[in-house]
Amino acid sequence: MNKFIVLSLIFLFLLSACKRSETEFSFPQKPITVIVYTGPGGLIDITARKFVDIASKYTDVTFVVENKPGSGGIVALKKLLQLPADGYTIFACTKSNISKIVATGGDFYIDAIDWAAMMMADPECVITNRNSEIKSWEDIVADAKEKKGKQLWLGPANGGLDHVTSLKIWDKVGIKAKWIPFKSGGKARAALLGKQGVAYVGNPREVLGNDELQIAAVSSSKRLKQFPDVPIFSEFGIEDMENEYMWRGFVYKKGTPPQIKAWYDELFTKVANDPEWKEYWENGGIDVTYKDAEEFTQIIKKDQADFEYYLQKLGIISNQGENFFSKLNDPQTLQFILIAVILFLIFLGILFTRMSAIKDIGNIMIPIFFIILALLFLLLSFTFPNDEEVGPSVVPRLWIFILIPLNIILLIKAIRQEAKVETTQHLKIIFSFVLLLIAYLLSIYYIGYFISSFLFLAIGMILLGYRKYWIIIFIDFGWLIFSYLIFYKMLYVPLPLGIIIEALFL
Amino acid sequence: MNLGQGFSFVLGWQPILFIVMGVIMGILAGAMPGLSPSMGVALLVPFTYAMSPTLALILLVSIYISANYGGSITAVTINAPGTPSAVVTSFDGYELTKQNKPGMGLGVSLISSTIGGFVGTIILILFSVQLAKIAVKFHPAEYFALAIFGLTTVATLGGKNWLKAFVAAIFGLLINTIGIDPISGVSRFTFGSVHLYDGFSLIPALIGLFALSEIFRQLEEQNFKSKKAELGKTRWPSILEYWKLKFTILRSSLIGTIIGIFPGAGATIAAFISYDVAKRTSKESKKFGKGSLEGVASAEAANSSSVGGALVPLLTLGIPGSASTAVLIGALMIHDLTPGPQLFQNNPNIIYGIFASLLVANLVMLVLGLFGSRLWVKVTAIPKKILYPLIFTVSIIGSFAVRYSFFDIIACLGFGIFGWILRRYKYPVAPIVLGIVLGNIAETNFRRAVMMGGYNIFFTRPISLILILLALISFGWPILQTKIIKSNKS
């Protein structure tokens, strides 16, 4: 045990010695992390990896692509802003991030970021099914007028770029239609192939590889090179659509030193002009237009205003103070209610254990817990906007209204039933293990996964009465090596090193 | 270009090496709670960007197909299903282990997985184009009806405690609504916390509800005896026992493949529904949940065959049917290949290479599994006093690995304690997992269907009507049965 501590201290000291040696400006001196806000395999992930691939022609620095999925990019943005503005972390972003930021009220993110480079733009296009009767743009408009608002347009999530683009098109043409959101563009495309709707909104790349799909119109200032037969919106007298495109680019944290910015500007320009880069994207109908920080920031401001307008119109951002319940939307009130409910449950539990009349506490407390949870969710469901025909509160309330009566039945059964005396009573060991696990979690946060796991495994085995210390040490080291090699090194799982360790050494 | 040429491509030393590597990684990723097939595939995608497209896909497809089998190993030996779809395998598989027959569960799960994998692949090769045409016709109303049908398996799962099983399923459905509403984009029940924007992740919930709650229960029962003594005598299924399962395996493979085809349905629903069907049609339905070989076979054949099904919309239409296939699309795209019907014309070598490698991967999985089973079974011989702390650390690293979030570890522990309390009072936890898996499919398709055609659409479309009626019957029947048995007794 002592040896391990000494060894690990030496190791950590060496590590800190390496990290501290950076002094005057010379960038970059260590690998640069490119954060991708989705899992591997999406278009933005491919963009980041292709960029890394091409960039290696122009610089010797190693890039590490790190996938940090969650909340449409908010999790990844948080991570970016937690790190220092030293240029060693860049973020691959898309226009969807702006929509998400606006929708979640996180506008401060926009000002905390240097919008460094827009690398490319996919024009938005309306896609139809070649085997259906409605193929061309004229067909769509005629059909929409006939169906009087019942025409179905398919696409990905509500409030995203594709949806907002459709809203604009409908406004400009003066037609009405319904947006049916699917889980992903792919699923919506499948529905279009099954003729479940008339049009799909997406990017030109999506018709490639499938003869059954065709583009009815595209939002571009001139006809696309790869699709010379596809008309652009202005040919139908629909103006100002050329700014409806999905951009992808790279950003870093605001406050990054000017020398580093200059280094990036140079690199981004080089990659954007690289023939291989251009060919790869242009083959898919994507416009490789590089925009520098100044122009990019202008675009962002415009996008932000645009999304604010449309998301408010859609009811995704609330229009403040509509009814009594919207007060509940304040996070602090919510957390207060949550804590109050938990305390109430604990109080009930203690009360019941004291009451000698009640013996079967579990079978009484569990239904009560479910009923209170259901009531809490029911209360919260009144805060949701409710102007659609099947709004966000419909399905949760359905489950709530099934859950409550079922639990009332169970509760009545439990009260009526002859009380059973609980059989096994080794609760002490459970409590000590739960406490140990909580300590383990806390220590992962402070001193990192590796040291904590080492301690946890040893204490856990000893607590259970295992006494072969050599085997304990063997398993302990075995697990450390396994988790380090497999998870940390091979799978790039960024196991926490602990905030204390990081503050001291890194 | 045909399958023969596909084989001639796959049967080189390099592709075979990749398949073996892929299968080993798939089994391990599947067995590790927290590393699901889609994650196994996703984690390796970056490495495959540098490979030739066919080799890359061979590797990924091998991982994908074997991970579903891998999930059953930990489900059978320690009741910690490595993948959501192996939850169903644990119902009977872990019971077999408790009865000192881990070999039976492992053996049946391997053979059923292999046959299921073959059936799925063969259907994929023979009928993919025709099946894809049906898949795109599947309306949201039918998806909803399918989800409801899947939910009714709860009635079978619950047995005597069907009311509690039902409560657990509805609880799963309700907590599934936490997060950003997928239809309107409004945030629901998040209590203002960013961590809940995507709701609870399935994997930490799964690990908590199964692996952790099981250890808590064992700790409570002070059950530290390991089965070392009997290890030498572990029984493996005989040929006759396998032969008896032939219809169960075939039927489950067909169910699995068909459900796999519909984009988004997936292995877990396939396993639940096929288990339900097997139990209803079995002569020994009483043994289900108490160590039935048919139960293990139906679950494993269905989840492995769903892989073949899920590749149908991917290869023929370019539409991902599951999380894992979504990752495969990315892998195709980085190599400048666009999945879709034209892939068959422009790059048939890739398509037939995938077909051939699926068949070979199944074979490799069988061989590795036969040797490996001797090894997996030893897990049950590890002293419990060592095993339990280890499972805790594995669970924690597994929950964290899903999206690198500390919150998920806390959620996993929470679900563990909650699951233990529920199981203590005879609430089954599997319906919660089913509720979480089905909740999203049920809700989004319900609302989509209503938006597209009003509330009566569920009854005007024949397939959806039939499925809903079937669901009602299959839900009502077991409950009625228990009532009848009760009244007969008294």
Short mmCIF file of N, CA, C and O in Angstrom, two decimals, chain A residues 26 123 205 268 281 382 389:
data_model
loop_
_atom_site.label_atom_id
_atom_site.label_comp_id
_atom_site.label_asym_id
_atom_site.label_seq_id
_atom_site.Cartn_x
_atom_site.Cartn_y
_atom_site.Cartn_z
N SER A 26 4.11 29.93 -27.84
CA SER A 26 4.43 29.06 -28.96
C SER A 26 3.26 28.10 -29.02
O SER A 26 3.07 27.30 -28.12
N PRO A 123 -27.57 24.32 -48.37
CA PRO A 123 -28.84 25.00 -48.63
C PRO A 123 -29.98 24.11 -48.16
O PRO A 123 -29.86 22.89 -48.15
N ARG A 205 -28.04 16.70 -49.82
CA ARG A 205 -27.31 15.45 -49.70
C ARG A 205 -28.25 14.26 -49.47
O ARG A 205 -27.94 13.13 -49.81
N PHE A 268 -7.88 27.59 -40.61
CA PHE A 268 -9.23 27.44 -41.16
C PHE A 268 -9.26 27.83 -42.63
O PHE A 268 -9.88 27.17 -43.45
N TRP A 281 -17.01 17.66 -49.89
CA TRP A 281 -18.30 18.24 -49.51
C TRP A 281 -19.13 18.62 -50.72
O TRP A 281 -20.34 18.47 -50.73
N PHE A 382 -49.46 21.56 -15.95
CA PHE A 382 -50.24 22.76 -16.27
C PHE A 382 -49.37 23.91 -16.75
O PHE A 382 -49.87 24.90 -17.27
N GLU A 389 -53.20 20.64 -30.90
CA GLU A 389 -54.28 19.68 -30.70
C GLU A 389 -53.87 18.53 -29.77
O GLU A 389 -54.66 18.07 -28.97
#
